[in-house]
CSV table of C-alpha atoms in Angstrom, one decimal:
chain,number,residue,atom,x,y,z
K,1,UNK,CA,0.0,0.0,0.0
K,2,UNK,CA,1.5,3.4,-0.9
K,3,UNK,CA,2.5,5.8,1.9
K,4,UNK,CA,0.1,8.7,2.4
K,5,UNK,CA,1.2,12.3,1.7
K,6,UNK,CA,1.7,15.1,4.1
K,7,UNK,CA,-0.9,17.8,3.3
K,8,UNK,CA,-1.2,21.3,4.6
K,9,UNK,CA,-4.5,23.1,4.0
K,10,UNK,CA,-4.3,26.8,4.0
K,11,UNK,CA,-7.7,28.3,4.7
K,12,UNK,CA,-7.5,31.8,3.3
K,13,UNK,CA,-11.0,33.1,4.0
K,14,UNK,CA,-10.6,36.2,6.3
K,15,UNK,CA,-13.8,35.5,8.2
K,16,UNK,CA,-12.8,33.7,11.4
K,17,UNK,CA,-16.3,32.4,12.1
K,18,UNK,CA,-15.6,29.4,10.0
K,19,UNK,CA,-19.1,29.1,8.5
K,20,UNK,CA,-18.5,30.0,4.8
K,21,UNK,CA,-18.8,27.5,1.9
K,22,UNK,CA,-15.0,27.7,1.5
K,23,UNK,CA,-14.6,26.3,5.0
K,24,UNK,CA,-16.9,23.4,4.1
K,25,UNK,CA,-15.0,22.7,0.9
K,26,UNK,CA,-11.7,22.6,2.9
K,27,UNK,CA,-13.2,20.3,5.5
K,28,UNK,CA,-14.4,18.0,2.7
K,29,UNK,CA,-10.9,18.0,1.2
K,30,UNK,CA,-9.4,17.2,4.6
K,31,UNK,CA,-11.9,14.4,5.3
K,32,UNK,CA,-11.2,12.8,2.0
K,33,UNK,CA,-7.5,13.0,2.6
K,34,UNK,CA,-7.6,11.5,6.0
K,35,UNK,CA,-9.9,8.7,4.8
K,36,UNK,CA,-7.2,7.8,2.2
K,37,UNK,CA,-4.5,7.7,4.9
K,38,UNK,CA,-2.9,11.1,4.3
K,39,UNK,CA,-1.7,13.3,7.1
K,40,UNK,CA,-3.4,16.7,7.3
K,41,UNK,CA,-2.5,20.0,9.0
K,42,UNK,CA,-4.6,23.1,8.8
K,43,UNK,CA,-3.5,26.7,8.8
K,44,UNK,CA,-6.5,29.0,9.3
K,45,UNK,CA,-5.2,32.4,8.3
K,46,UNK,CA,-8.1,34.3,9.8
K,47,UNK,CA,-7.2,33.0,13.3
K,48,UNK,CA,-3.5,34.2,13.2
K,49,UNK,CA,-2.4,37.6,14.3
K,50,UNK,CA,0.5,39.0,12.3
K,51,UNK,CA,1.8,42.4,11.1
K,52,UNK,CA,1.8,43.5,7.5
K,53,UNK,CA,5.2,43.8,5.9
K,54,UNK,CA,6.0,47.4,5.0
K,55,UNK,CA,9.6,47.5,3.9
K,56,UNK,CA,12.1,45.4,1.9
K,57,UNK,CA,14.1,45.0,5.1
K,58,UNK,CA,11.0,43.6,6.9
K,59,UNK,CA,10.6,41.0,4.1
K,60,UNK,CA,14.2,40.0,3.8
K,61,UNK,CA,15.2,39.9,7.5
K,62,UNK,CA,12.4,41.1,9.8
K,63,UNK,CA,11.5,38.9,12.8
K,64,UNK,CA,9.0,36.2,12.3
K,65,UNK,CA,6.2,35.8,14.9
K,66,UNK,CA,5.8,32.4,16.4
K,67,UNK,CA,2.6,31.6,14.4
K,68,UNK,CA,4.5,32.5,11.2
K,69,UNK,CA,7.3,30.2,12.2
K,70,UNK,CA,4.8,27.4,12.9
K,71,UNK,CA,3.3,28.1,9.4
K,72,UNK,CA,6.7,27.8,7.8
K,73,UNK,CA,7.4,24.6,9.7
K,74,UNK,CA,4.1,23.1,8.5
K,75,UNK,CA,4.7,24.1,4.8
K,76,UNK,CA,8.3,22.7,5.1
K,77,UNK,CA,6.8,19.4,6.4
K,78,UNK,CA,4.2,19.2,3.6
K,79,UNK,CA,4.3,17.3,0.3
K,80,UNK,CA,1.2,19.0,-0.9
K,81,UNK,CA,-0.5,22.3,-0.2
K,82,UNK,CA,-4.3,23.0,-0.7
K,83,UNK,CA,-5.1,26.7,-0.6
K,84,UNK,CA,-8.7,27.8,-0.3
K,85,UNK,CA,-10.0,31.4,-0.7
K,86,UNK,CA,-12.8,33.5,-2.0
K,87,UNK,CA,-12.3,35.8,-4.9
K,88,UNK,CA,-12.3,39.4,-3.7
K,89,UNK,CA,-11.8,42.2,-6.3
K,90,UNK,CA,-10.4,39.7,-8.8
K,91,UNK,CA,-7.8,38.2,-6.5
K,92,UNK,CA,-7.1,36.7,-3.0
K,93,UNK,CA,-8.2,38.6,0.1
K,94,UNK,CA,-5.6,41.0,1.5
K,95,UNK,CA,-5.2,38.9,4.7
K,96,UNK,CA,-4.1,35.8,2.7
K,97,UNK,CA,-1.7,38.0,0.6
K,98,UNK,CA,-0.3,39.4,3.8
K,99,UNK,CA,0.1,35.9,5.2
K,100,UNK,CA,1.9,34.7,2.1
K,101,UNK,CA,4.3,37.7,2.2
K,102,UNK,CA,5.1,36.8,5.8
K,103,UNK,CA,5.8,33.1,5.2
K,104,UNK,CA,7.3,33.0,1.7
K,105,UNK,CA,10.4,34.8,2.6
K,106,UNK,CA,14.1,34.6,1.6
K,107,UNK,CA,15.8,31.9,3.5
K,108,UNK,CA,12.7,29.7,3.6
K,109,UNK,CA,10.8,29.8,0.3
K,110,UNK,CA,13.6,31.3,-1.8
K,111,UNK,CA,17.3,31.8,-1.5
K,112,UNK,CA,20.1,33.7,-3.1
K,113,UNK,CA,22.0,32.1,-5.9
K,114,UNK,CA,25.7,31.3,-5.4
K,115,UNK,CA,26.3,31.7,-9.1
K,116,UNK,CA,25.3,35.3,-9.3
K,117,UNK,CA,22.2,37.5,-9.1
K,118,UNK,CA,18.9,35.9,-8.8
K,119,UNK,CA,16.9,33.6,-6.6
K,120,UNK,CA,16.9,29.8,-6.0
K,121,UNK,CA,13.6,27.9,-5.4
K,122,UNK,CA,13.6,26.3,-2.0
K,123,UNK,CA,10.2,24.6,-1.9
K,124,UNK,CA,10.6,22.2,-4.8
K,125,UNK,CA,9.2,18.7,-4.5
K,126,UNK,CA,5.8,20.0,-3.4
K,127,UNK,CA,2.6,20.2,-5.4
K,128,UNK,CA,-0.4,22.5,-4.8
K,129,UNK,CA,-4.2,22.7,-5.4
K,130,UNK,CA,-5.7,26.2,-5.4
K,131,UNK,CA,-9.5,26.3,-4.8
K,132,UNK,CA,-11.2,29.6,-5.4
K,133,UNK,CA,-14.9,30.4,-4.8
K,134,UNK,CA,-16.7,33.3,-6.4
K,135,UNK,CA,-20.1,34.7,-7.1
K,136,UNK,CA,-19.7,35.1,-10.9
K,137,UNK,CA,-19.6,32.1,-13.2
K,138,UNK,CA,-16.2,30.5,-13.2
K,139,UNK,CA,-16.1,30.5,-17.0
K,140,UNK,CA,-16.5,34.3,-17.0
K,141,UNK,CA,-13.6,34.7,-14.6
K,142,UNK,CA,-11.4,32.2,-16.6
K,143,UNK,CA,-12.1,33.4,-20.1
K,144,UNK,CA,-13.1,37.0,-19.8
K,145,UNK,CA,-10.9,38.1,-16.9
K,146,UNK,CA,-8.2,35.4,-17.7
K,147,UNK,CA,-8.2,34.4,-14.0
K,148,UNK,CA,-5.5,37.0,-13.5
K,149,UNK,CA,-5.6,36.9,-9.7
K,150,UNK,CA,-5.2,33.2,-9.5
K,151,UNK,CA,-2.5,33.1,-12.2
K,152,UNK,CA,-0.5,35.7,-10.2
K,153,UNK,CA,-0.6,33.4,-7.1
K,154,UNK,CA,0.4,30.3,-9.2
K,155,UNK,CA,3.2,32.0,-11.2
K,156,UNK,CA,4.5,34.7,-8.9
K,157,UNK,CA,4.3,32.9,-5.5
K,158,UNK,CA,4.0,29.2,-5.8
K,159,UNK,CA,6.0,28.5,-8.9
K,160,UNK,CA,8.5,31.2,-8.0
K,161,UNK,CA,9.3,29.1,-4.8
K,162,UNK,CA,9.5,25.8,-6.7
K,163,UNK,CA,6.0,24.4,-6.0
K,164,UNK,CA,4.8,22.4,-9.0
K,165,UNK,CA,2.6,21.2,-10.4
K,166,UNK,CA,-0.1,23.7,-9.3
K,167,UNK,CA,-3.6,22.8,-10.1
K,168,UNK,CA,-6.7,24.9,-9.7
K,169,UNK,CA,-10.4,24.5,-9.1
K,170,UNK,CA,-12.6,27.5,-9.8
K,171,UNK,CA,-16.0,27.4,-8.2
K,172,UNK,CA,-18.4,30.0,-9.6
K,173,UNK,CA,-22.0,30.8,-8.5
K,174,UNK,CA,-21.4,29.9,-4.8
K,175,UNK,CA,-24.9,31.0,-4.1
K,176,UNK,CA,-26.0,27.9,-6.0
K,177,UNK,CA,-28.6,25.5,-4.9
K,178,UNK,CA,-27.9,22.8,-2.3
K,179,UNK,CA,-27.5,20.1,-4.9
K,180,UNK,CA,-24.7,21.9,-6.7
K,181,UNK,CA,-22.9,22.6,-3.4
K,182,UNK,CA,-23.2,18.9,-2.5
K,183,UNK,CA,-21.5,18.0,-5.8
K,184,UNK,CA,-18.7,20.4,-5.1
K,185,UNK,CA,-18.2,18.9,-1.6
K,186,UNK,CA,-18.0,15.4,-3.2
K,187,UNK,CA,-15.5,16.7,-5.7
K,188,UNK,CA,-13.3,18.1,-2.8
K,189,UNK,CA,-13.4,14.8,-1.0
K,190,UNK,CA,-12.3,13.0,-4.1
K,191,UNK,CA,-9.4,15.5,-4.6
K,192,UNK,CA,-8.4,15.1,-1.0
K,193,UNK,CA,-8.3,11.3,-1.3
K,194,UNK,CA,-6.0,11.6,-4.2
K,195,UNK,CA,-3.9,14.4,-2.6
K,196,UNK,CA,-4.3,16.4,-5.8
């Protein structure tokens, strides 16, 4: 029997109440993963206090809070990341962006190159699934808006740090009827089982 993967779920919804559809999707993913024998850790960004980075110095060498160190340790432990967030103004909520700026820092996610200027990717060997909920139809976001906010996360954060492959699930019309929501929850359980 194959060995299970180590999965970190990053819940990027800024509402700490935990009662949004994105929370249910992440829970279904976690349930499926655990059923299949994978280990799962959760980072709930809305429940972590952290300052925003304001200078290059802060990003390159500012002190990390203990919750940010814990988040880095979890990401370092993981084989696979599953990132859940709602689409706000075409991209991820500011709280999730601030979290990623804190944890994906030089020395952890990227390093300087010994062979000259540039960066080295330090999070290779990990894959990711990005799950985004939105009110508009997902096809409109993908083909009219070119999913620019999600592409930016995939290219400029995850791939930049060496995480690949990065797959996405765009869920439009989150105000859908209960039947459609149930199908999406089933899909998330299946993705969690496969750690993909």
